[in-house]
mmCIF file of C-alpha atoms in Angstrom:
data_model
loop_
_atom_site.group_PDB
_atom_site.id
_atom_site.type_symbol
_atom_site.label_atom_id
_atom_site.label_comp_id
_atom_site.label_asym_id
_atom_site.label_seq_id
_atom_site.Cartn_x
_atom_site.Cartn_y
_atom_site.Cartn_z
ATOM 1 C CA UNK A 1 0.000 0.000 0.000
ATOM 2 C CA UNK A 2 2.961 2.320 0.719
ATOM 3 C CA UNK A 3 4.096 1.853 -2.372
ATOM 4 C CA UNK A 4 1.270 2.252 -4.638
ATOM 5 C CA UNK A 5 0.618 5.366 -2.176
ATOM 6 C CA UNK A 6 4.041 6.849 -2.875
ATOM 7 C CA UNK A 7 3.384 6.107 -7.054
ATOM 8 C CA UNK A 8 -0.137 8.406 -7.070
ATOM 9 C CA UNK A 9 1.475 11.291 -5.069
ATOM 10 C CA UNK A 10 4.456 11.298 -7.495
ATOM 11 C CA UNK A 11 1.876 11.303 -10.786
ATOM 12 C CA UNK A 12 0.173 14.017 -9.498
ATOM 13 C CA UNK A 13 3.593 16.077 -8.659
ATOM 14 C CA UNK A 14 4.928 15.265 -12.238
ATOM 15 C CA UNK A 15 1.356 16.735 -14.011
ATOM 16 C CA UNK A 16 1.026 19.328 -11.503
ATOM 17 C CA UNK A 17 4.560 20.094 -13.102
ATOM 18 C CA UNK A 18 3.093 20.094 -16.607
ATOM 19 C CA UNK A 19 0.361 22.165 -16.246
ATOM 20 C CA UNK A 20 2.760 24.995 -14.878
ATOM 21 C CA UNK A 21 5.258 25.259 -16.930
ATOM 22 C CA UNK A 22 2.665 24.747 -19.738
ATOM 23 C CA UNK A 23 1.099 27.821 -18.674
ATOM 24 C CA UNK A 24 4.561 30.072 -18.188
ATOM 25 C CA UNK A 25 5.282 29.004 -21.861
ATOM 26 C CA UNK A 26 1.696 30.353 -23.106
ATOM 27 C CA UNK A 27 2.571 33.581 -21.192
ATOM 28 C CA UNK A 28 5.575 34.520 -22.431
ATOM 29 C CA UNK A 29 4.636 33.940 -26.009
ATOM 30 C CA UNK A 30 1.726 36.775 -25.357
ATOM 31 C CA UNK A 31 3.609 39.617 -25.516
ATOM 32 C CA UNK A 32 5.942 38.895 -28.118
ATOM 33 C CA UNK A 33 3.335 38.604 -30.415
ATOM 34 C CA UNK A 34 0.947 41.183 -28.942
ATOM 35 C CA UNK A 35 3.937 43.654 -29.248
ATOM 36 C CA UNK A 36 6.638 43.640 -31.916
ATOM 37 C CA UNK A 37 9.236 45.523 -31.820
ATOM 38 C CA UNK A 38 9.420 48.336 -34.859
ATOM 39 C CA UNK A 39 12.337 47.601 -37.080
ATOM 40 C CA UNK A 40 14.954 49.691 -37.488
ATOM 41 C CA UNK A 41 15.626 50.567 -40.798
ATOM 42 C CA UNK A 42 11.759 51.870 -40.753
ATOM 43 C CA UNK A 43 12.281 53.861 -37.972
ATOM 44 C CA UNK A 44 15.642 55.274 -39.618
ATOM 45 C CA UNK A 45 13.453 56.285 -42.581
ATOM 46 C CA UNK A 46 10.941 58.120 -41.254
ATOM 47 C CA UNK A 47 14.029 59.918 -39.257
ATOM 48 C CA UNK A 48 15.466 60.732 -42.666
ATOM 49 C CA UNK A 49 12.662 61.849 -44.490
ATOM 50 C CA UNK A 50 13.419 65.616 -45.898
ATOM 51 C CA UNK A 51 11.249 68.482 -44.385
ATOM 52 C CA UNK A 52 8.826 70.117 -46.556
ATOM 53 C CA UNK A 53 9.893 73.318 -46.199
ATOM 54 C CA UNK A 54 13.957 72.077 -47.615
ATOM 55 C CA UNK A 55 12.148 71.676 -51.179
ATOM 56 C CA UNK A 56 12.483 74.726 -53.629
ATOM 57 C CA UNK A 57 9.456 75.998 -55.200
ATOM 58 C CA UNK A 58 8.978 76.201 -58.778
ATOM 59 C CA UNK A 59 10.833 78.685 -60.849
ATOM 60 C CA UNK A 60 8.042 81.903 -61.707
ATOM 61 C CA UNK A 61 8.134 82.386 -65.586
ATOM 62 C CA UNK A 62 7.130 86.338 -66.118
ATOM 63 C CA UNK A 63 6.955 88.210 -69.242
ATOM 64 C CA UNK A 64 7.617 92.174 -69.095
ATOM 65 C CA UNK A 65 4.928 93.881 -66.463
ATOM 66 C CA UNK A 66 4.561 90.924 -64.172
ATOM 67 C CA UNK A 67 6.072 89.853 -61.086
ATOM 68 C CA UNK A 68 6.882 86.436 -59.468
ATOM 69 C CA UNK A 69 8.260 85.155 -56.633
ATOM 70 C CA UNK A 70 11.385 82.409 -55.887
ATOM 71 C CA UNK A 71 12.812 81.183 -53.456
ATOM 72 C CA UNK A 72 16.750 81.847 -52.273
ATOM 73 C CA UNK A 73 18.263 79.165 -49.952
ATOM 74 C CA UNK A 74 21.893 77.712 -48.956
ATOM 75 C CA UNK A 75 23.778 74.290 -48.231
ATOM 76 C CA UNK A 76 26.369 73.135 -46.307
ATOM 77 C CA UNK A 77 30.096 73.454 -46.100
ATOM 78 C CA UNK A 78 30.055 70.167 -48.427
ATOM 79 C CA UNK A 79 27.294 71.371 -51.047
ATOM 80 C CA UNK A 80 24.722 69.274 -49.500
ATOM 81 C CA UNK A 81 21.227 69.661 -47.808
ATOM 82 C CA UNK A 82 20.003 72.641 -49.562
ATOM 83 C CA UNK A 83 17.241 74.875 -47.578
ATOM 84 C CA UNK A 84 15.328 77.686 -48.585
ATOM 85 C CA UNK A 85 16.306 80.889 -46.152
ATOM 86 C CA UNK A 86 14.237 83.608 -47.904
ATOM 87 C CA UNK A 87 12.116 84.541 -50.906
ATOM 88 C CA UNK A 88 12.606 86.874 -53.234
ATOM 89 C CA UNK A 89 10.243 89.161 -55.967
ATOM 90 C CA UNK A 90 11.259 89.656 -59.239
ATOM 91 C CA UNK A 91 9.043 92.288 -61.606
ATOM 92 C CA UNK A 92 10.181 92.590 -65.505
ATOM 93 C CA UNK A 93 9.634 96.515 -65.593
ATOM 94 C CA UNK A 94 11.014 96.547 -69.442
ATOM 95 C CA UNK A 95 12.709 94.888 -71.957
ATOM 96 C CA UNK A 96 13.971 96.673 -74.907
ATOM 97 C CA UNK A 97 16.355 95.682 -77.798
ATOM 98 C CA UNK A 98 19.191 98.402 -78.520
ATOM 99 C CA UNK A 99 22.113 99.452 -80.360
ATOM 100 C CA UNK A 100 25.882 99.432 -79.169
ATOM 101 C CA UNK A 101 25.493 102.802 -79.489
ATOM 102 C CA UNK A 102 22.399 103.179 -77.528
ATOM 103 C CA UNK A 103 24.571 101.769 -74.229
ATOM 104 C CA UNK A 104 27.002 103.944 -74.981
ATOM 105 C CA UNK A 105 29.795 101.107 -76.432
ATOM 106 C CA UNK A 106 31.959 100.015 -79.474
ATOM 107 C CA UNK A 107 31.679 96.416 -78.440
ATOM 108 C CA UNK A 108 29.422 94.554 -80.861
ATOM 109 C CA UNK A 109 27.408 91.782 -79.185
ATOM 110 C CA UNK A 110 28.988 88.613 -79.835
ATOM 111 C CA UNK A 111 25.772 86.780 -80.011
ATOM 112 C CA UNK A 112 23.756 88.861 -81.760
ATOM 113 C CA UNK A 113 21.473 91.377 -80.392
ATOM 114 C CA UNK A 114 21.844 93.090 -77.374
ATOM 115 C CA UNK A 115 18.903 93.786 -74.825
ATOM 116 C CA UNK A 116 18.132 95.725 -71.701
ATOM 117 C CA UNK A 117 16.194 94.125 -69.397
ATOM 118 C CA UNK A 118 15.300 96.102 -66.112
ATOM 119 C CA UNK A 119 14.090 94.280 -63.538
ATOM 120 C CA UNK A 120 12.767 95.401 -59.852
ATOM 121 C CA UNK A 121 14.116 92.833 -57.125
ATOM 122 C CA UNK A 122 12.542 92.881 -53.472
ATOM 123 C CA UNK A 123 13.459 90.853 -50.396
ATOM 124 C CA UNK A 124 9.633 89.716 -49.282
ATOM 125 C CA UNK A 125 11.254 86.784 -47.069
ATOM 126 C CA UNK A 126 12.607 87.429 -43.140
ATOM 127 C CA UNK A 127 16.212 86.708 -43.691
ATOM 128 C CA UNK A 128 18.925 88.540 -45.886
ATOM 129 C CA UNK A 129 19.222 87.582 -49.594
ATOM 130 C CA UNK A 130 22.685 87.917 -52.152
ATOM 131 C CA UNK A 131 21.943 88.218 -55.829
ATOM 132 C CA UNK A 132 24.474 87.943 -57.943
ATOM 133 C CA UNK A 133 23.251 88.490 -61.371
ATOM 134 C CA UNK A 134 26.464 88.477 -63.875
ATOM 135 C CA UNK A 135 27.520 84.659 -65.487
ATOM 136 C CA UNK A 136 24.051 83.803 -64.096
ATOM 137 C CA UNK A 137 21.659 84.923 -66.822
ATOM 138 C CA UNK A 138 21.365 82.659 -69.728
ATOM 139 C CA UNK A 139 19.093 82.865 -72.787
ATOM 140 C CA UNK A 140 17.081 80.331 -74.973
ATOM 141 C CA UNK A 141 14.609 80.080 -77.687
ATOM 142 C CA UNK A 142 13.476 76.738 -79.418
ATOM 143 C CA UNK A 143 15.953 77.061 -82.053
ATOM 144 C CA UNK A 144 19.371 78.107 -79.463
ATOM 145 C CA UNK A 145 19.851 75.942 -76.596
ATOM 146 C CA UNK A 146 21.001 77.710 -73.158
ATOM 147 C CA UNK A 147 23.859 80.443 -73.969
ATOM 148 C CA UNK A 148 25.213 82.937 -71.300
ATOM 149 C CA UNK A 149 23.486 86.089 -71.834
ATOM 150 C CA UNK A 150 26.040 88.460 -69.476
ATOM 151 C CA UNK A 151 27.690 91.739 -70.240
ATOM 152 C CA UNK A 152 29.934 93.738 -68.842
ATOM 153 C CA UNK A 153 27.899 96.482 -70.885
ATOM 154 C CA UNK A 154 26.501 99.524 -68.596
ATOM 155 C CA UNK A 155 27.777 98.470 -65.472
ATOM 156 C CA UNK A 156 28.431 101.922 -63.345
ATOM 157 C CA UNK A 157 24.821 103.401 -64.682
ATOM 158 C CA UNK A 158 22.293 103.619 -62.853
ATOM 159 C CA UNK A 159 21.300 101.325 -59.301
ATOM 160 C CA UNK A 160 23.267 97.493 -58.965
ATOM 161 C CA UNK A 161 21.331 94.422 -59.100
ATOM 162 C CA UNK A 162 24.155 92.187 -57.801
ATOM 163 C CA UNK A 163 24.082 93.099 -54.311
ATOM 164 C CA UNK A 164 22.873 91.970 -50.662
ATOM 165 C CA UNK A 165 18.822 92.506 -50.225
ATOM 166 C CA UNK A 166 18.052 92.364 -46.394
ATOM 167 C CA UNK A 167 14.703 91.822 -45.779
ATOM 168 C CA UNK A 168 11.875 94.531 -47.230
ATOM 169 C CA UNK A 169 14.950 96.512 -49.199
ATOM 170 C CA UNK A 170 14.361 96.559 -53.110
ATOM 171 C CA UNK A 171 16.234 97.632 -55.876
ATOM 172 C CA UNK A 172 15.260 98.418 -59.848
ATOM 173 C CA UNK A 173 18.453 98.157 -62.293
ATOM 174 C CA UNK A 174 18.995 97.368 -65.875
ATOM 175 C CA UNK A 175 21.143 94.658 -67.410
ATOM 176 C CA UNK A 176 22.657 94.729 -71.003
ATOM 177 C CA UNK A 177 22.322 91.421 -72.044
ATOM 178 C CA UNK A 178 23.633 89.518 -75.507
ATOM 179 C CA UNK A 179 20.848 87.260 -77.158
ATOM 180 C CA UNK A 180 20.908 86.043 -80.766
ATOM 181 C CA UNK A 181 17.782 87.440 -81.558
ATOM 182 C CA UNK A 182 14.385 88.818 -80.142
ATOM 183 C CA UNK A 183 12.327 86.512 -78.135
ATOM 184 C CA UNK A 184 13.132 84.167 -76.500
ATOM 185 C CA UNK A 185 13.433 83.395 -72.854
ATOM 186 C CA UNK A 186 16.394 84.806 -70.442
ATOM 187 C CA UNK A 187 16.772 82.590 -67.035
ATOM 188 C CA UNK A 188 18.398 83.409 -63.670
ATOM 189 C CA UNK A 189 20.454 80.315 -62.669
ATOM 190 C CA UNK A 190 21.835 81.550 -59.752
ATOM 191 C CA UNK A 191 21.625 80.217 -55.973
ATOM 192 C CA UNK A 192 23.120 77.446 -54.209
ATOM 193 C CA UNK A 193 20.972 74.529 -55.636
ATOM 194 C CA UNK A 194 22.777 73.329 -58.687
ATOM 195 C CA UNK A 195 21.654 71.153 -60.988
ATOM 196 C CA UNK A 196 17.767 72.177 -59.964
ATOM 197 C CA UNK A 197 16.786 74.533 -63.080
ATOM 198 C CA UNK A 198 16.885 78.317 -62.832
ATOM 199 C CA UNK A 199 15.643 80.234 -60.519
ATOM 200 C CA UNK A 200 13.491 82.767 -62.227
ATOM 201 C CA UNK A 201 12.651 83.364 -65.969
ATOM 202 C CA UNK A 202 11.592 86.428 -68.429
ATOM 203 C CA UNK A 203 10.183 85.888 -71.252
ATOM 204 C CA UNK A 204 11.250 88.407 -74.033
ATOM 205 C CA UNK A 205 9.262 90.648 -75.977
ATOM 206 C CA UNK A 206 9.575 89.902 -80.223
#
């Protein structure tokens, strides 16, 4: 009887066993299912993921009496990263095809045709804005592809473009500029975004 005694007691300890350590497993697969971990490379991306407000707007394309706005930004030390700073109006007051005489020079334009262009530039934004205007004009048609457009030509008369525009100050100055004909589009490329298109662009009178 002892024996037999002794056999039930140690059944019951070995399935009283069981049943406990089946239960711990069946807890501590809960909350690794309940609650997985977010991987990292998804978390990294959403990290990564440029602002809004580093994007540049789309280049205005004015003809002579209108105005549009662009925006004027900056990059790194490496040339990287580029975000916009300020913005910047631009108003075509005239555009009018002249002689080398007419701009008071011998120099015949080595394109074609020269053509001032006064424009109006305000700073609209809350942060100072450089415009540099010379090498950075370029003009098109659909028969020329992109040429540089800059002269040297009536620099000294008259207010300077190509200057530092803190916030609210304007400025209206002319630029000779050397197409190949009339028409035709003249584009801004400066800033410090390369590769991203011109910044703003005048259509020319015919």
């Amino acid at each position: 009887m002892r024996t037999s005694r002794y056999a039930v007691r140690a059944a019951s300890v070995a399935f009283l066993g069981a049943v406990l350590v089946g239960c711990s497993s069946e807890q501590s697969d809960g909350p690794d299912v309940a609650k997985p971990a977010p991987s990292k490379p998804a978390q990294k991306a959403a990290e990564e993921s440029p602002s809004p407000s580093a994007s540049k707007s789309a280049a205005p394309v004015i003809a002579v009496g209108e105005t549009g706005t662009f925006d004027v930004g900056e990059t790194d030390d490496y040339g990287e990263n580029y975000k916009v700073t300020t913005r910047m109006q631009v108003t075509a007051v005239s555009a009018k095809y002249v002689t080398p005489a007419e701009v008071d020079t011998t120099n015949q334009p080595e394109q074609g045709q020269y053509v001032k262009l006064t424009l109006t530039l305000k700073n609209v934004g809350k942060a100072p804005a450089e415009i540099m205007t010379y090498g950075m004009m370029q003009w098109e048609d659909v028969q020329t592809a992109a040429q540089d457009a800059s002269t040297l030509e009536g620099v000294g008369e008259g207010p300077d473009l190509d200057t530092t525009y803190k916030p609210g100050q304007s400025v209206t100055g002319t630029l000779v500029l050397d197409v190949a004909r009339r028409g035709g589009k003249v584009s801004y490329v400066g800033g410090d975004d390369p590769g991203e298109g011109p910044t703003f662009v005048v259509r020319l009178p015919k």
